[in-house]
mmCIF file of C-alpha atoms and ligand atoms in Angstrom:
data_model
loop_
_atom_site.group_PDB
_atom_site.id
_atom_site.type_symbol
_atom_site.label_atom_id
_atom_site.label_comp_id
_atom_site.label_asym_id
_atom_site.label_seq_id
_atom_site.Cartn_x
_atom_site.Cartn_y
_atom_site.Cartn_z
ATOM 1 C CA MET G 1 -24.158 -21.743 7.199
ATOM 2 C CA LYS G 2 -20.445 -21.499 6.427
ATOM 3 C CA ASP G 3 -18.233 -19.253 8.576
ATOM 4 C CA LEU G 4 -16.054 -16.814 6.641
ATOM 5 C CA VAL G 5 -13.795 -14.263 8.313
ATOM 6 C CA PHE G 6 -13.278 -10.784 6.886
ATOM 7 C CA ALA G 7 -9.851 -9.781 8.251
ATOM 8 C CA THR G 8 -10.883 -6.329 9.438
ATOM 9 C CA HIS G 9 -11.714 -4.493 12.651
ATOM 10 C CA ASN G 10 -13.805 -2.013 10.644
ATOM 11 C CA ALA G 11 -17.425 -2.473 11.811
ATOM 12 C CA HIS G 12 -18.797 -0.498 8.871
ATOM 13 C CA LYS G 13 -17.127 -2.746 6.253
ATOM 14 C CA LEU G 14 -18.417 -5.832 8.124
ATOM 15 C CA GLU G 15 -21.969 -4.579 8.286
ATOM 16 C CA GLU G 16 -21.938 -3.843 4.545
ATOM 17 C CA LEU G 17 -20.791 -7.356 3.651
ATOM 18 C CA ARG G 18 -23.106 -9.101 6.078
ATOM 19 C CA ALA G 19 -26.057 -7.398 4.399
ATOM 20 C CA ILE G 20 -25.021 -8.724 0.995
ATOM 21 C CA LEU G 21 -23.531 -12.147 1.728
ATOM 22 C CA LYS G 22 -26.514 -13.587 3.549
ATOM 23 C CA ASP G 23 -25.542 -17.205 2.755
ATOM 24 C CA PHE G 24 -22.342 -16.869 4.790
ATOM 25 C CA ASN G 25 -21.790 -16.201 8.461
ATOM 26 C CA ILE G 26 -19.360 -13.285 8.127
ATOM 27 C CA LEU G 27 -17.112 -12.832 11.164
ATOM 28 C CA GLY G 28 -14.734 -9.980 11.926
ATOM 29 C CA LEU G 29 -11.348 -10.276 13.632
ATOM 30 C CA ASN G 30 -12.922 -9.338 16.978
ATOM 31 C CA ASP G 31 -15.422 -12.199 16.621
ATOM 32 C CA ILE G 32 -12.586 -14.752 16.490
ATOM 33 C CA ASN G 33 -10.662 -13.018 19.291
ATOM 34 C CA CYS G 34 -7.883 -11.934 16.994
ATOM 35 C CA HIS G 35 -6.707 -8.718 18.616
ATOM 36 C CA GLU G 36 -3.101 -8.799 17.420
ATOM 37 C CA GLU G 37 -1.861 -6.245 14.936
ATOM 38 C CA ILE G 38 -1.184 -8.042 11.658
ATOM 39 C CA VAL G 39 2.037 -6.585 10.240
ATOM 40 C CA GLU G 40 1.446 -5.578 6.614
ATOM 41 C CA ASP G 41 5.026 -5.342 5.399
ATOM 42 C CA ALA G 42 4.749 -6.506 1.782
ATOM 43 C CA ASP G 43 5.598 -4.060 -0.992
ATOM 44 C CA THR G 44 2.504 -4.844 -3.067
ATOM 45 C CA LEU G 45 -1.241 -4.705 -2.425
ATOM 46 C CA ASP G 46 -1.560 -8.406 -3.359
ATOM 47 C CA GLY G 47 1.190 -9.213 -0.870
ATOM 48 C CA ASN G 48 -0.475 -7.398 2.012
ATOM 49 C CA ALA G 49 -3.922 -8.813 1.274
ATOM 50 C CA LYS G 50 -2.385 -12.311 1.259
ATOM 51 C CA ILE G 51 -0.482 -11.670 4.531
ATOM 52 C CA LYS G 52 -3.717 -10.717 6.302
ATOM 53 C CA ALA G 53 -5.785 -13.586 4.889
ATOM 54 C CA ASN G 54 -3.019 -16.140 5.518
ATOM 55 C CA PHE G 55 -2.473 -14.925 9.086
ATOM 56 C CA VAL G 56 -6.066 -15.786 9.923
ATOM 57 C CA THR G 57 -6.132 -19.087 8.047
ATOM 58 C CA ASP G 58 -2.802 -20.227 9.533
ATOM 59 C CA ASN G 59 -3.530 -19.197 13.123
ATOM 60 C CA PHE G 60 -7.268 -19.743 13.404
ATOM 61 C CA HIS G 61 -7.800 -22.479 10.774
ATOM 62 C CA ILE G 62 -10.797 -20.781 9.261
ATOM 63 C CA ASP G 63 -11.566 -19.530 5.737
ATOM 64 C CA CYS G 64 -10.929 -15.829 5.337
ATOM 65 C CA PHE G 65 -10.655 -12.858 3.004
ATOM 66 C CA ALA G 66 -8.737 -9.597 3.382
ATOM 67 C CA ASP G 67 -8.397 -6.404 1.350
ATOM 68 C CA ASP G 68 -5.701 -3.841 0.735
ATOM 69 C CA THR G 69 -5.987 -0.530 -1.117
ATOM 70 C CA GLY G 70 -3.599 2.012 -2.593
ATOM 71 C CA LEU G 71 -3.723 5.261 -4.554
ATOM 72 C CA GLU G 72 -1.352 5.145 -7.540
ATOM 73 C CA VAL G 73 -0.321 8.494 -9.039
ATOM 74 C CA ASP G 74 1.261 8.289 -12.512
ATOM 75 C CA ALA G 75 3.478 11.386 -12.172
ATOM 76 C CA LEU G 76 4.902 9.907 -8.940
ATOM 77 C CA ASP G 77 5.672 6.512 -10.503
ATOM 78 C CA GLY G 78 2.746 4.869 -8.704
ATOM 79 C CA ALA G 79 3.342 6.410 -5.252
ATOM 80 C CA PRO G 80 1.947 6.453 -2.604
ATOM 81 C CA GLY G 81 0.560 3.037 -3.708
ATOM 82 C CA VAL G 82 0.925 0.379 -1.048
ATOM 83 C CA TYR G 83 2.137 3.088 1.386
ATOM 84 C CA SER G 84 -1.024 5.231 1.012
ATOM 85 C CA ALA G 85 -2.061 4.981 4.677
ATOM 86 C CA ARG G 86 1.281 6.296 5.988
ATOM 87 C CA TYR G 87 2.432 8.434 3.048
ATOM 88 C CA ALA G 88 3.151 11.444 5.321
ATOM 89 C CA GLY G 89 4.771 9.241 8.003
ATOM 90 C CA GLU G 90 3.795 6.830 10.801
ATOM 91 C CA GLY G 91 0.732 8.025 12.699
ATOM 92 C CA CYS G 92 -0.100 10.751 10.163
ATOM 93 C CA SER G 93 -3.666 11.960 9.582
ATOM 94 C CA TYR G 94 -5.679 11.764 6.355
ATOM 95 C CA GLN G 95 -5.196 15.536 6.049
ATOM 96 C CA ASP G 96 -1.389 15.176 6.361
ATOM 97 C CA ASN G 97 -1.462 12.705 3.452
ATOM 98 C CA VAL G 98 -3.634 14.987 1.326
ATOM 99 C CA ASN G 99 -1.335 17.953 2.001
ATOM 100 C CA LYS G 100 1.757 15.946 1.118
ATOM 101 C CA LEU G 101 0.240 14.728 -2.142
ATOM 102 C CA LEU G 102 -0.925 18.194 -3.205
ATOM 103 C CA GLU G 103 2.560 19.506 -2.443
ATOM 104 C CA ALA G 104 4.242 16.682 -4.405
ATOM 105 C CA LEU G 105 2.064 17.485 -7.447
ATOM 106 C CA LYS G 106 2.480 21.255 -7.301
ATOM 107 C CA GLY G 107 3.090 22.571 -10.825
ATOM 108 C CA ILE G 108 2.637 19.115 -12.384
ATOM 109 C CA GLU G 109 0.017 18.939 -15.140
ATOM 110 C CA ASN G 110 -0.270 15.134 -15.431
ATOM 111 C CA ARG G 111 -2.568 14.392 -12.475
ATOM 112 C CA LYS G 112 -3.739 10.930 -13.546
ATOM 113 C CA ALA G 113 -4.224 8.441 -10.717
ATOM 114 C CA ARG G 114 -6.166 5.358 -9.754
ATOM 115 C CA PHE G 115 -7.375 3.659 -6.601
ATOM 116 C CA ARG G 116 -6.744 -0.070 -6.644
ATOM 117 C CA THR G 117 -8.058 -2.666 -4.193
ATOM 118 C CA VAL G 118 -6.975 -6.281 -4.026
ATOM 119 C CA ILE G 119 -8.947 -8.875 -2.087
ATOM 120 C CA ALA G 120 -7.332 -12.216 -1.199
ATOM 121 C CA LEU G 121 -9.727 -15.052 -0.384
ATOM 122 C CA ASN G 122 -8.635 -18.311 1.254
ATOM 123 C CA LEU G 123 -11.374 -20.859 0.750
ATOM 124 C CA ASN G 124 -11.277 -24.648 1.109
ATOM 125 C CA GLY G 125 -7.480 -24.782 0.805
ATOM 126 C CA LYS G 126 -7.260 -22.541 -2.273
ATOM 127 C CA GLN G 127 -6.401 -18.851 -2.675
ATOM 128 C CA TYR G 128 -8.247 -16.477 -5.026
ATOM 129 C CA LEU G 129 -7.495 -12.812 -5.838
ATOM 130 C CA PHE G 130 -10.003 -10.148 -6.908
ATOM 131 C CA GLU G 131 -9.059 -6.657 -8.088
ATOM 132 C CA GLY G 132 -11.067 -3.471 -8.456
ATOM 133 C CA LYS G 133 -9.850 -0.121 -9.706
ATOM 134 C CA VAL G 134 -11.141 3.316 -10.565
ATOM 135 C CA GLU G 135 -9.297 5.785 -12.806
ATOM 136 C CA GLY G 136 -9.339 9.527 -12.171
ATOM 137 C CA VAL G 137 -7.283 12.648 -11.518
ATOM 138 C CA ILE G 138 -5.932 14.385 -8.432
ATOM 139 C CA THR G 139 -7.538 17.814 -8.155
ATOM 140 C CA LYS G 140 -5.504 20.929 -7.382
ATOM 141 C CA GLU G 141 -7.634 21.759 -4.328
ATOM 142 C CA GLN G 142 -9.802 19.837 -1.890
ATOM 143 C CA HIS G 143 -13.532 19.580 -2.555
ATOM 144 C CA GLY G 144 -16.167 17.966 -0.325
ATOM 145 C CA GLU G 145 -16.493 16.749 3.225
ATOM 146 C CA LYS G 146 -17.729 13.170 2.818
ATOM 147 C CA GLY G 147 -15.749 9.953 2.776
ATOM 148 C CA PHE G 148 -12.224 9.623 4.097
ATOM 149 C CA GLY G 149 -8.576 9.453 3.094
ATOM 150 C CA TYR G 150 -7.810 11.003 -0.286
ATOM 151 C CA ASP G 151 -11.505 11.379 -1.237
ATOM 152 C CA PRO G 152 -11.484 15.234 -1.290
ATOM 153 C CA ILE G 153 -8.797 15.299 -3.997
ATOM 154 C CA PHE G 154 -9.833 12.323 -6.158
ATOM 155 C CA LEU G 155 -12.035 13.117 -9.157
ATOM 156 C CA PRO G 156 -13.136 9.879 -10.873
ATOM 157 C CA ASP G 157 -13.175 9.930 -14.706
ATOM 158 C CA GLY G 158 -16.598 10.799 -16.121
ATOM 159 C CA PHE G 159 -17.797 12.632 -12.998
ATOM 160 C CA ASP G 160 -17.713 16.275 -11.944
ATOM 161 C CA GLN G 161 -17.645 15.586 -8.207
ATOM 162 C CA THR G 162 -14.785 14.272 -6.102
ATOM 163 C CA PHE G 163 -15.372 11.121 -4.026
ATOM 164 C CA ALA G 164 -15.850 13.449 -1.028
ATOM 165 C CA GLU G 165 -18.678 15.348 -2.755
ATOM 166 C CA MET G 166 -20.719 12.426 -4.086
ATOM 167 C CA PRO G 167 -23.271 10.420 -2.101
ATOM 168 C CA MET G 168 -21.786 7.259 -0.577
ATOM 169 C CA GLU G 169 -24.057 4.993 -2.682
ATOM 170 C CA VAL G 170 -22.655 6.537 -5.877
ATOM 171 C CA LYS G 171 -19.047 6.219 -4.687
ATOM 172 C CA ASN G 172 -19.597 2.593 -3.614
ATOM 173 C CA LYS G 173 -20.933 1.643 -7.055
ATOM 174 C CA ILE G 174 -17.887 2.878 -8.971
ATOM 175 C CA SER G 175 -15.136 2.673 -6.380
ATOM 176 C CA HIS G 176 -12.098 0.382 -6.358
ATOM 177 C CA ARG G 177 -13.340 -1.361 -3.184
ATOM 178 C CA GLY G 178 -16.919 -1.571 -4.471
ATOM 179 C CA ARG G 179 -15.762 -3.228 -7.700
ATOM 180 C CA ALA G 180 -13.390 -5.696 -6.006
ATOM 181 C CA THR G 181 -16.080 -6.585 -3.479
ATOM 182 C CA GLN G 182 -18.603 -7.114 -6.273
ATOM 183 C CA LYS G 183 -16.240 -9.637 -7.913
ATOM 184 C CA LEU G 184 -15.791 -11.445 -4.588
ATOM 185 C CA ILE G 185 -19.553 -11.545 -4.063
ATOM 186 C CA GLU G 186 -20.249 -12.862 -7.578
ATOM 187 C CA PHE G 187 -17.669 -15.609 -7.004
ATOM 188 C CA LEU G 188 -19.085 -16.618 -3.622
ATOM 189 C CA MET G 189 -22.660 -16.570 -4.930
ATOM 190 C CA SER G 190 -21.659 -18.835 -7.839
ATOM 191 C CA LEU G 191 -20.420 -21.619 -5.537
HETATM 192 P P1 IMP Y 201 -6.856 0.228 3.301
HETATM 193 O O1 IMP Y 201 -5.967 -0.813 2.700
HETATM 194 O O2 IMP Y 201 -8.319 0.043 2.962
HETATM 195 O O3 IMP Y 201 -6.624 0.385 4.770
HETATM 196 O O4 IMP Y 201 -6.449 1.635 2.623
HETATM 197 C C1 IMP Y 201 -5.139 2.193 2.743
HETATM 198 C C2 IMP Y 201 -5.202 3.699 2.621
HETATM 199 O O5 IMP Y 201 -5.637 4.074 1.302
HETATM 200 C C3 IMP Y 201 -6.179 4.383 3.575
HETATM 201 O O6 IMP Y 201 -5.570 4.686 4.797
HETATM 202 C C4 IMP Y 201 -6.546 5.660 2.810
HETATM 203 O O7 IMP Y 201 -5.559 6.647 3.003
HETATM 204 C C5 IMP Y 201 -6.487 5.204 1.367
HETATM 205 N N1 IMP Y 201 -7.830 4.809 0.903
HETATM 206 C C6 IMP Y 201 -8.329 3.558 0.811
HETATM 207 N N2 IMP Y 201 -9.576 3.556 0.322
HETATM 208 C C7 IMP Y 201 -9.881 4.851 0.107
HETATM 209 C C8 IMP Y 201 -11.056 5.504 -0.387
HETATM 210 O O8 IMP Y 201 -12.081 4.895 -0.719
HETATM 211 N N3 IMP Y 201 -10.981 6.844 -0.479
HETATM 212 C C9 IMP Y 201 -9.884 7.572 -0.115
HETATM 213 N N4 IMP Y 201 -8.786 7.026 0.368
HETATM 214 C C10 IMP Y 201 -8.777 5.662 0.476
#
């Protein structure tokens, strides 16, 4: 079975992929003793996904994929985008980010936004990119307790529940990360 590293320390993401990609031996960063912080300093999602995947391939000489996600708000010219994790500053909480975004959109009627995930895969000396996105709007108030990040204020188009109100299985089917991961899986299964 072929080893493939998923450049993440997130045990939940690893477990999810291991259950689906049964033909690959999916390893996390901890499994290859990569404990360094990989500096994600690109100004695009593609750039950061590539940095993470290339770091592993260059230093550990093993095939790898990595993901990066951002929330792009039209009225804010695509912000917070690649800076979504630290929108309210270094070390900020998810709630700080939500508060800052609601404040930035106060009085603004155009609340269109999308989550976008890019996955970079380094396999057998080649690099492949997969993208998933979900369109929606930023609500005026928070709704729901599930999920994480901006979930309580993201209402996907065609639904009447925010990501934080819907069951995880429903979110995973339509989400940015779910869709990008599905493309990666279809590609790997077709090999
Ligand atoms: P990452 O690239 O997956 O680490 O995501 C960067 C940031 O985007 C996270 O810190 C969250 O603030 C936000 N984010 C990513 N995915 C989601 C999601 O599914 N729901 C809500 N926020 C998310």
